[in-house]
Coordinates of C-alpha atoms in Angstrom, one line a residue:
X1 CA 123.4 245.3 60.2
X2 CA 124.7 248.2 62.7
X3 CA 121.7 250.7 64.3
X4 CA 122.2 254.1 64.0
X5 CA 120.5 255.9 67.2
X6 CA 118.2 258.6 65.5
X7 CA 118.2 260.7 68.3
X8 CA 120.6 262.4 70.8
X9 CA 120.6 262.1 74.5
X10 CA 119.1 265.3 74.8
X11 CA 116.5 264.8 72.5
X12 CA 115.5 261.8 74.0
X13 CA 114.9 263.3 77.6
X14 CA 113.0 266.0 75.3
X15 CA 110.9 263.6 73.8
X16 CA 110.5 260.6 76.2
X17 CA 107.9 260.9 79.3
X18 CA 106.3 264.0 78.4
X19 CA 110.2 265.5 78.7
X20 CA 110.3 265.0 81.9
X21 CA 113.8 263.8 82.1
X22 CA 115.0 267.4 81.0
X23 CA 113.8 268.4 84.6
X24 CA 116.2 266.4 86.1
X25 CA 119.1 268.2 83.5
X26 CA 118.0 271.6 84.6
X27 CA 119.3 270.8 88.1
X28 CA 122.4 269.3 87.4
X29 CA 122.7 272.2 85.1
X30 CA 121.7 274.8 87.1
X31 CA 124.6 277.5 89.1
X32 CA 124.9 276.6 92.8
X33 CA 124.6 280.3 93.3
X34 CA 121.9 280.4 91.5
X35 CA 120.4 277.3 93.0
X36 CA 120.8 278.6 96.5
X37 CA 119.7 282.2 96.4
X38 CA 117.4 281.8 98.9
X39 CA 118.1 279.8 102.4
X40 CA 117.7 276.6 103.0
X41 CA 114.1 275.7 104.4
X42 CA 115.3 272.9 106.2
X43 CA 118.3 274.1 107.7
X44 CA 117.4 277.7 108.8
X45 CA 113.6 277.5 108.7
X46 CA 113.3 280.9 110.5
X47 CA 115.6 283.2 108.3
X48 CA 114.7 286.3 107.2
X49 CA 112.7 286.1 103.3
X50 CA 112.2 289.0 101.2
X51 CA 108.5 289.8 101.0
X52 CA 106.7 290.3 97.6
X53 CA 106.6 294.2 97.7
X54 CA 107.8 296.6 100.3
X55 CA 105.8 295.9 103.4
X56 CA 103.7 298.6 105.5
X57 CA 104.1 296.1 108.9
X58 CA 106.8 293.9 109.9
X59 CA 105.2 291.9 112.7
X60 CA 101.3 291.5 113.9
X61 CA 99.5 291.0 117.1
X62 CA 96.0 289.4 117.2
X63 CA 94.1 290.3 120.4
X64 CA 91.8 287.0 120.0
X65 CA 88.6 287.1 121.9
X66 CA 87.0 283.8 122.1
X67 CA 83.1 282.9 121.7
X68 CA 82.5 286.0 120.6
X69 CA 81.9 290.0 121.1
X70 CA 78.4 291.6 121.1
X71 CA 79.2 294.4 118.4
X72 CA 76.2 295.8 119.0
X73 CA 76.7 296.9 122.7
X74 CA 80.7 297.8 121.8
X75 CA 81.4 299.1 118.6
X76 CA 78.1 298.8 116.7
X77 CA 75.6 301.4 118.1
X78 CA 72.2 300.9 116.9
X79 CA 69.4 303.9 118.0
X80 CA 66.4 301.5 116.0
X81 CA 67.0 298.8 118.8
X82 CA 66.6 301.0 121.7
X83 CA 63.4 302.1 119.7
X84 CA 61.8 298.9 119.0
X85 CA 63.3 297.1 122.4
X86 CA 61.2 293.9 122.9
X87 CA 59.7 294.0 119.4
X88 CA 60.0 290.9 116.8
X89 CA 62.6 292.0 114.0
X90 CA 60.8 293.2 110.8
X91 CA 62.5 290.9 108.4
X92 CA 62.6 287.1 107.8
X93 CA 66.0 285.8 109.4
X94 CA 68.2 283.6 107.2
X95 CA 68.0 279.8 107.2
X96 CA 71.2 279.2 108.7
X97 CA 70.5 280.0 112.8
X98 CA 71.4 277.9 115.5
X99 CA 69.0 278.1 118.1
X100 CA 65.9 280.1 117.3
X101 CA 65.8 283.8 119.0
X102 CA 63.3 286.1 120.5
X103 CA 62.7 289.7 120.1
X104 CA 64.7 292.2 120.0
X105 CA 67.1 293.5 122.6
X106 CA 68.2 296.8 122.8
X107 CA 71.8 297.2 124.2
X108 CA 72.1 298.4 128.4
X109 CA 75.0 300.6 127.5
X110 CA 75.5 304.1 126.3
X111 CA 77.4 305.2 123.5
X112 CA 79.2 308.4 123.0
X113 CA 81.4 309.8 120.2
X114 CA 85.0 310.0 120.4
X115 CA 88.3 311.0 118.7
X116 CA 88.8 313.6 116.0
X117 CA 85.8 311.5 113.5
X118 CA 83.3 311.0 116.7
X119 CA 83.6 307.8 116.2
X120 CA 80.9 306.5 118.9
X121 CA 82.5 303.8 121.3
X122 CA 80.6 302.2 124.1
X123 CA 81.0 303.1 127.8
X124 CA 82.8 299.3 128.7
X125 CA 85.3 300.4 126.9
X126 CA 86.9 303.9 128.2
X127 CA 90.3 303.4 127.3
X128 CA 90.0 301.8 123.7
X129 CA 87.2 305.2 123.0
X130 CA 90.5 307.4 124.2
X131 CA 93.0 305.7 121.3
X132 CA 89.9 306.0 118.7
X133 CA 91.9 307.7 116.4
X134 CA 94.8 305.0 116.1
X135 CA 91.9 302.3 115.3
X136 CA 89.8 301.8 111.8
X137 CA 86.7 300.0 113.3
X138 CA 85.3 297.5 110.6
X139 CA 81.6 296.9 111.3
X140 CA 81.2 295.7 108.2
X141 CA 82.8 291.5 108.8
X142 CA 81.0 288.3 107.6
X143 CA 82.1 284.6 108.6
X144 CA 80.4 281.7 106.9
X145 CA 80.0 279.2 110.1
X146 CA 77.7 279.8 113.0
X147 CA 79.3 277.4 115.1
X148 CA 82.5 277.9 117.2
X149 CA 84.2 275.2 115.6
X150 CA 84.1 276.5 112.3
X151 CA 84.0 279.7 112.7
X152 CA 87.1 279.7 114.9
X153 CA 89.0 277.6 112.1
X154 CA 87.6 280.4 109.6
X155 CA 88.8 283.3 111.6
X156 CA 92.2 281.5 112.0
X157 CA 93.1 279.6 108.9
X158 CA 90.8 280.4 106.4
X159 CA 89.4 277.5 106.6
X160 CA 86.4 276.1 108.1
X161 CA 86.0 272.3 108.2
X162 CA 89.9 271.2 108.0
X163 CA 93.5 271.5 109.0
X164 CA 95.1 274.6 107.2
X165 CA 97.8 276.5 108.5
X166 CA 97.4 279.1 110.8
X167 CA 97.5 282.6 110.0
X168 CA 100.6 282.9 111.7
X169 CA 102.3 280.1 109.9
X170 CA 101.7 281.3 106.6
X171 CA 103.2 285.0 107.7
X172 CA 106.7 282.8 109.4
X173 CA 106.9 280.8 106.3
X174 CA 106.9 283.9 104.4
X175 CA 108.9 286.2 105.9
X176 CA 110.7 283.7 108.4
X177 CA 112.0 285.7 111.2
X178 CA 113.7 289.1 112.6
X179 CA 115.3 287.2 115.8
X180 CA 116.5 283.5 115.3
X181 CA 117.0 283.3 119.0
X182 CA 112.9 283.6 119.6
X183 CA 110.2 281.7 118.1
X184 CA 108.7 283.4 114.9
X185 CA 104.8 282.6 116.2
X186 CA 104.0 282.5 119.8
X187 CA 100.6 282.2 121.2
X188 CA 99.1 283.5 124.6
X189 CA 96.1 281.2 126.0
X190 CA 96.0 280.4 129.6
X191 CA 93.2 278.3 129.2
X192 CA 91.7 275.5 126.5
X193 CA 90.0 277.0 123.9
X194 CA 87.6 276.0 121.0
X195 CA 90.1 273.7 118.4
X196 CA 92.7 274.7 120.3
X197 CA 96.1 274.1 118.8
X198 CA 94.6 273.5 114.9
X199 CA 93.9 277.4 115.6
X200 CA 97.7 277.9 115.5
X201 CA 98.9 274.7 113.8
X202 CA 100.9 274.8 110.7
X203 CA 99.4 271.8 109.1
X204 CA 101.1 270.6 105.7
X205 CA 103.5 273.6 106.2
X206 CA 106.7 272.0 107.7
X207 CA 106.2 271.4 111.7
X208 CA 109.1 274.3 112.4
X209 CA 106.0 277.1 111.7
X210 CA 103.5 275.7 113.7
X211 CA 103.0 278.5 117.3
X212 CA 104.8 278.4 120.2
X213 CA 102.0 277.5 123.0
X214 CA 102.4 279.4 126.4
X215 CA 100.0 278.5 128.8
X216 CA 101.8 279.2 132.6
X217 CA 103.1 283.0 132.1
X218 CA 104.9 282.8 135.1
X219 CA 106.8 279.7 133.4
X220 CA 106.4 280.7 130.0
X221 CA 109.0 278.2 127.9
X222 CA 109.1 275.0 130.3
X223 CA 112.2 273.1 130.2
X224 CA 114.6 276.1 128.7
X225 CA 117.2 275.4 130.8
X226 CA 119.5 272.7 130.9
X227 CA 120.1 271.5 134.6
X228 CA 124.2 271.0 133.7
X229 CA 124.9 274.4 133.1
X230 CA 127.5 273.7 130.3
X231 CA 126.6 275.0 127.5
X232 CA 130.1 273.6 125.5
X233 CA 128.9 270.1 126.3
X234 CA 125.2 270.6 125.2
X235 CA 126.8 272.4 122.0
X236 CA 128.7 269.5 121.3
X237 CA 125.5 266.9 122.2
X238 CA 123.7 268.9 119.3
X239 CA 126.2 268.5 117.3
X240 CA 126.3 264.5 117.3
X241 CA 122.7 264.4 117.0
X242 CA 122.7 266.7 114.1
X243 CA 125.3 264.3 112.4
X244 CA 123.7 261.3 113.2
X245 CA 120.2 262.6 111.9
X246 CA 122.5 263.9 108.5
X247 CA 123.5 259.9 108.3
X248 CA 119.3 259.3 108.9
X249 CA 118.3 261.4 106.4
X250 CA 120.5 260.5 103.4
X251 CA 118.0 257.5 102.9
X252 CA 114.6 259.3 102.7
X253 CA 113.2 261.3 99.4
X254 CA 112.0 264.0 102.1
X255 CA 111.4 264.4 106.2
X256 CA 110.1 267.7 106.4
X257 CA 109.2 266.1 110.8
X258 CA 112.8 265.5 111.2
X259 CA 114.3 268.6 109.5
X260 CA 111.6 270.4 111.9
X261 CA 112.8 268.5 115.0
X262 CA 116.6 268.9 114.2
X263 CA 115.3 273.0 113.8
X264 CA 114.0 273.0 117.5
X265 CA 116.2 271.2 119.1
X266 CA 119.0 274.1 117.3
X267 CA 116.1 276.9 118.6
X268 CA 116.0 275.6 121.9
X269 CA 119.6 276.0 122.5
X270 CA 119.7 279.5 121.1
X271 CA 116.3 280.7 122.8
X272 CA 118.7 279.5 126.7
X273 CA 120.4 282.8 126.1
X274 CA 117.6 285.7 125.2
X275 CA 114.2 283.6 126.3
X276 CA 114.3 283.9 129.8
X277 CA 115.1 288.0 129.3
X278 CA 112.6 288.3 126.7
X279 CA 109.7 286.3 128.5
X280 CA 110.4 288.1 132.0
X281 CA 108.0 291.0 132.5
X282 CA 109.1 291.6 135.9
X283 CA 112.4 293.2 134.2
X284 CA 109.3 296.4 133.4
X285 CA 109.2 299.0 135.3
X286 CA 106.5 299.7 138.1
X287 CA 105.2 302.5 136.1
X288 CA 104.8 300.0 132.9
X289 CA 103.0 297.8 135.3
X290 CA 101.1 300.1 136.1
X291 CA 99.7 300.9 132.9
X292 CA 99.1 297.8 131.7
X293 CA 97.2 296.6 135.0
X294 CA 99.2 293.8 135.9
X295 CA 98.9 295.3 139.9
X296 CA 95.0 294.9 139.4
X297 CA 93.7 291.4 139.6
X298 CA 90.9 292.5 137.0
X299 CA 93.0 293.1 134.7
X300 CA 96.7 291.5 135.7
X301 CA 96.2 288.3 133.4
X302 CA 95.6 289.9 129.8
X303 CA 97.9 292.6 131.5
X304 CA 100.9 290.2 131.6
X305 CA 99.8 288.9 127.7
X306 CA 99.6 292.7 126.3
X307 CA 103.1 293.4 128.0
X308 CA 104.8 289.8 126.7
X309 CA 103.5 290.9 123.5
X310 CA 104.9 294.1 123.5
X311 CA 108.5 292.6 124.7
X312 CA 108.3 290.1 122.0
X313 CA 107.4 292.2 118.9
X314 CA 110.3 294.5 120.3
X315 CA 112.6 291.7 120.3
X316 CA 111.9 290.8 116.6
X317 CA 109.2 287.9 116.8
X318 CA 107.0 288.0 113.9
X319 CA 103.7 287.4 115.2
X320 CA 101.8 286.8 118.5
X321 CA 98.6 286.1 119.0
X322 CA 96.9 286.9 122.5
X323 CA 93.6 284.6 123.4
X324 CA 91.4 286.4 126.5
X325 CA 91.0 282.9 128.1
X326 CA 90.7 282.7 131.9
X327 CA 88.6 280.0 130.7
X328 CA 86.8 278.7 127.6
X329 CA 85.4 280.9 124.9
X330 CA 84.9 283.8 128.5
X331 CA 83.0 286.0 125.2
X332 CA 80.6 283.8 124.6
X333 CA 77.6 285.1 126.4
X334 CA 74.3 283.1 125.5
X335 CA 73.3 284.4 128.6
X336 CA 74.3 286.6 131.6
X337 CA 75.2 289.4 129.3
X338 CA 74.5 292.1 131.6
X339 CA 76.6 290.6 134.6
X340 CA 79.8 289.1 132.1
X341 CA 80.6 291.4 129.2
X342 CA 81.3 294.5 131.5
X343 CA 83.8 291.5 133.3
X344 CA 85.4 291.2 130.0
X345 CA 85.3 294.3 128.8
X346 CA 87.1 295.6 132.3
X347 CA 89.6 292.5 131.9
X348 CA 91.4 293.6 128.2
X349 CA 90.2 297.0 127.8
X350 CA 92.8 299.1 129.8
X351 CA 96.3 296.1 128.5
X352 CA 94.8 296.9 124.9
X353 CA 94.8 300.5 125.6
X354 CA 98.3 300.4 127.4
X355 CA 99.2 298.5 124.2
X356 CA 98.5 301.2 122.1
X357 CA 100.2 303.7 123.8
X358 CA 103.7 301.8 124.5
X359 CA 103.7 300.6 120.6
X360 CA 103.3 304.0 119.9
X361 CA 105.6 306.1 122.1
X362 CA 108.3 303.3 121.4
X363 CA 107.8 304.0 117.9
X364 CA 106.6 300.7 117.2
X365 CA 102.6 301.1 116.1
X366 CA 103.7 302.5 112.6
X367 CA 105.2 299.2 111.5
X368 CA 103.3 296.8 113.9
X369 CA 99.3 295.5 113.2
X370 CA 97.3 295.3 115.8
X371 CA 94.2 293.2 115.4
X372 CA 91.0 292.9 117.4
X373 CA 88.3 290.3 117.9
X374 CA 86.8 286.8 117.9
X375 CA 85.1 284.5 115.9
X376 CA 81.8 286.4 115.0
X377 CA 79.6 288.6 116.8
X378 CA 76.3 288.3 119.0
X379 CA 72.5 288.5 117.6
X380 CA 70.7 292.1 118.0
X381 CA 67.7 289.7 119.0
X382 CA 67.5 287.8 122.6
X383 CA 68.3 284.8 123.4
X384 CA 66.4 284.4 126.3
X385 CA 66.1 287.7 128.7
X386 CA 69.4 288.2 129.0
X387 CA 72.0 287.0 126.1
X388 CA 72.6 287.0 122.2
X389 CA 73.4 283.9 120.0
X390 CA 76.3 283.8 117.7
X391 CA 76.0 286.1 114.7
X392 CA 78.6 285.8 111.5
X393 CA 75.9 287.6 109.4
X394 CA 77.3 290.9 110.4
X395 CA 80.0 291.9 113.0
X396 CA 82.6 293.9 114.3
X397 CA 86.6 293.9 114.1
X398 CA 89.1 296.7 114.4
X399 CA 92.3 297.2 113.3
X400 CA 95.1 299.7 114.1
X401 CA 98.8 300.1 112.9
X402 CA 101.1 298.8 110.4
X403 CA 99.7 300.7 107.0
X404 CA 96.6 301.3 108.7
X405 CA 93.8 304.4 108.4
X406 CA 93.6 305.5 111.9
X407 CA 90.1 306.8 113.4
X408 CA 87.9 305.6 110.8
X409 CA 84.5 303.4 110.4
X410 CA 84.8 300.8 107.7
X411 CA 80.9 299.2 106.6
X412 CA 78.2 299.3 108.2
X413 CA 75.2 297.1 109.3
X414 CA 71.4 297.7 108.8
X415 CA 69.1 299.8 111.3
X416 CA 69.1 296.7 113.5
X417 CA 72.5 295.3 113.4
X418 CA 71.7 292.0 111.7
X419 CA 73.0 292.0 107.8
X420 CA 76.1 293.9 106.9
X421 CA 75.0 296.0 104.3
X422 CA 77.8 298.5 103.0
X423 CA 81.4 297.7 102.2
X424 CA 81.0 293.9 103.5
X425 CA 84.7 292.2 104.7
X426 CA 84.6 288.7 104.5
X427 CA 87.4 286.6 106.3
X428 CA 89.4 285.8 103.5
X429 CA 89.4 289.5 102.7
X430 CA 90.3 290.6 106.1
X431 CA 93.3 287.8 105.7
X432 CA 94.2 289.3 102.1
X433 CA 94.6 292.4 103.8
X434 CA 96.5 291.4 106.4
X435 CA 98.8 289.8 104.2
X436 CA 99.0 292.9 101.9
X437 CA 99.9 295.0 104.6
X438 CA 102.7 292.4 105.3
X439 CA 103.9 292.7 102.4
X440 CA 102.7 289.8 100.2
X441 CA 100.3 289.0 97.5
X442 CA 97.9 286.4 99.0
X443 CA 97.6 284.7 95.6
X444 CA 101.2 283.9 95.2
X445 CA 102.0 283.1 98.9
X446 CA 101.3 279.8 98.3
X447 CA 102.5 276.3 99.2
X448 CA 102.0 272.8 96.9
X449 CA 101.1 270.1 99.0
X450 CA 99.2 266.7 97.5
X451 CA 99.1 267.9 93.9
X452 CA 98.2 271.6 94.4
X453 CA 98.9 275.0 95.5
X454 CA 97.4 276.2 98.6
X455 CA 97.0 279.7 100.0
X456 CA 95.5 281.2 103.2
X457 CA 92.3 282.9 101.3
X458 CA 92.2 279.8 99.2
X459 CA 90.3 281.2 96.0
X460 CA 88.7 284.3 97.4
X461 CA 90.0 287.2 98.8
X462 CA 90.5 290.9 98.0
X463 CA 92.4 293.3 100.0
X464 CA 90.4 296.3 101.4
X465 CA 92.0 299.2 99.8
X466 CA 89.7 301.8 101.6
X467 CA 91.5 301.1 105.2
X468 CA 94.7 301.5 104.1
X469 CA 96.9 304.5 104.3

């Protein structure tokens, strides 16, 4: 007796394991033009994507200040404090406070209002007060961790308590990169900081997005050159190892490590001819110096970062993030406020301010997003005589740029500075924003990695319309 197959091939890949095997056929079926619209991940991990929507900014700058700015003596003046200076706040504080407080503590420094709105600017920070109308000031942010740790993660990632990828990562993933002879994410932090590199990681995102760490910015890119000289023979080094890696990787389902290390090794040979011009500040005139404050020694170090960043967002690199960090977390002032914020505040204030003005007179600011702050703010109550604790309750940011209202207050706090009380921004929010502005929906920038999709503002997150021009 002959059998007489019921159904076709095709019906069976329908039918059989949930019709899975018709995935398979799509592929084979599928145009190579089609199939390869967009560029290879692996092979040209920095080329330039097409965003969701028309961006407002094409690269970013994060001026990151670690441990922490007081708000309420820079950006958040509050007249009930100097009124009830010494006395216990009025209200019950929340349950979640790290060290227990005292009384209140009005703020040593005046506040006067400046720019077209009046908006009112402390007196540590002269410069920033003059570009007032380029900057929206949020006073309105709230973190959900009151320790640097988390917090910093938050501020960075999205994420408090585990690797995520880092802001920047998720912007070079999307939008790859306007120079392929630069790294896409380079990050500014002369000194250790709080995480450190899970702040500018790129976690499951493949290794090639992850920041490019300069610590020495007199030797920003160690080991750029090769001590030969012949670039022919290093081409042709490069070469081999690519083949041989080719021959390596036709035996593994997926090596996202090694298509990232084959990436590098191709980047590192590329960044030998426009690095060292684009890292070298000393090419600057003496009157560019001069405004950024690389002659003063107060103000040379975040000076030099400012002016890098400027070069480098010139030259096409996507995002760079500055960290303030002589030391670790220099912001973070439990106590010798009095003596060490007016040290900070004269250290970034006038290379922010020079920032401002060279983005703008280069025509740069329109299409760039500048970003200010740390991790949270400081408590409008005393810790000790002389300091303020962490504070995520309610806090300061400001933003300027890149789709951006210029001289506007976004939020507010109470009478004392403790709860934001009127248009809060949470992290994710500022993040969906930032994305927005960049041109993406932070919903559907998203990655799959261990059986679902991840985003940077994981399931939160709405964009503040209100700031936006």
């Amino acid at each position: 007796m002959s059998f007489k197959p019921n159904l076709s091939r095709r019906q069976m890949l329908a039918r059989s394991g949930a019709g899975f095997g018709l995935l398979a056929l799509a592929e084979l079926l599928t145009p190579p033009a089609a199939a390869h619209a967009e560029p290879d991940r692996a092979a040209q991990p920095y080329a330039v994507r097409p965003p969701h929507f028309p961006a407002r900014a094409k690269r970013c700058i994060f001026l990151y200040m670690p441990g922490g700015p007081s708000q309420i003596d820079l950006l958040d003046p509050k007249p009930r404090l100097t009124e009830d200076n010494g006395k216990p706040l009025p209200f019950e504080k929340p349950k979640l406070e790290r060290t227990k407080t005292g009384n209140l503590l009005a703020s040593p420094w005046k506040f006067a209002r400046h720019g077209a709105a009046g908006i009112e600017v402390s007196e540590l920070l002269p410069g920033l007060a003059s570009r007032i109308d380029d900057v929206c000031v949020i006073r309105s942010m709230v973190a959900d961790n009151i320790n640097h740790t988390g917090a910093a993660l938050q501020m960075n990632t999205g994420e408090q308590a585990f690797s995520r990828p880092a802001l920047g990562s998720w912007l070079v993933y999307g939008l790859g990169t306007e120079n392929q002879n630069l790294p896409g994410f380079v990050v500014v932090s002369p000194a250790a900081v709080f995480q450190g590199a899970q702040l500018w990681a790129s976690s499951f995102l493949p290794s090639a997005y992850q920041g490019t760490l300069v610590r020495d910015l007199k030797n920003p890119i160690a080991n750029l050159r090769d001590p030969s000289g012949d670039l022919a023979r290093q081409r042709a080094k490069l070469d081999a190892l690519r083949s041989l890696n080719d021959i390596h990787k036709r035996n593994l389902a997926f090596d996202g490590e090694l298509d990232a290390r084959i990436a590098s090794f191709e980047l590192a040979f590329r960044m030998q001819r426009e690095a060292p011009e684009a890292f070298d500040i000393s090419r600057e005139s003496e009157a560019t110096h001069k405004l950024y404050g690389t002659d003063n020694p107060a103000t040379e170090l975040y000076g030099r970062q400012c002016l890098l960043a400027r070069r480098l967002v010139e030259r096409g690199v996507r995002f760079v993030q500055l960290f303030d960090a002589p030391a670790n977390n220099v912001w973070d002032h439990h106590s010798g406020l009095r003596e060490n914020l007016p040290k900070r505040c004269q250290a970034v204030d006038q290379p922010i301010t020079a920032l401002l003005i060279d983005l703008k007179s280069r025509g740069l600011l329109d299409d760039t997003l500048v970003l200010w702050g740390g991790e949270f703010g400081r408590t409008p109550t005393a810790q000790g005589d002389n300091g303020r604790e962490h504070h995520p309750f309610g806090f300061t940011m400001w933003m300027a740029g890149g789709g951006i209202k210029g001289g506007m207050v976004h939020g507010a706090t109470d009478d004392f500075g403790w709860h934001a009380v009127q248009n809060k921004v949470h992290v994710h929010d500022l993040h969906a924003t930032i994305l927005h502005l960049m041109g993406f929906d932070h919903e559907k920038l998203t990655y799959r990695y261990s059986g679902r999709d991840y985003r940077l503002t994981d399931v939160h997150g709405h964009v503040v319309q209100q700031i936006l021009t």
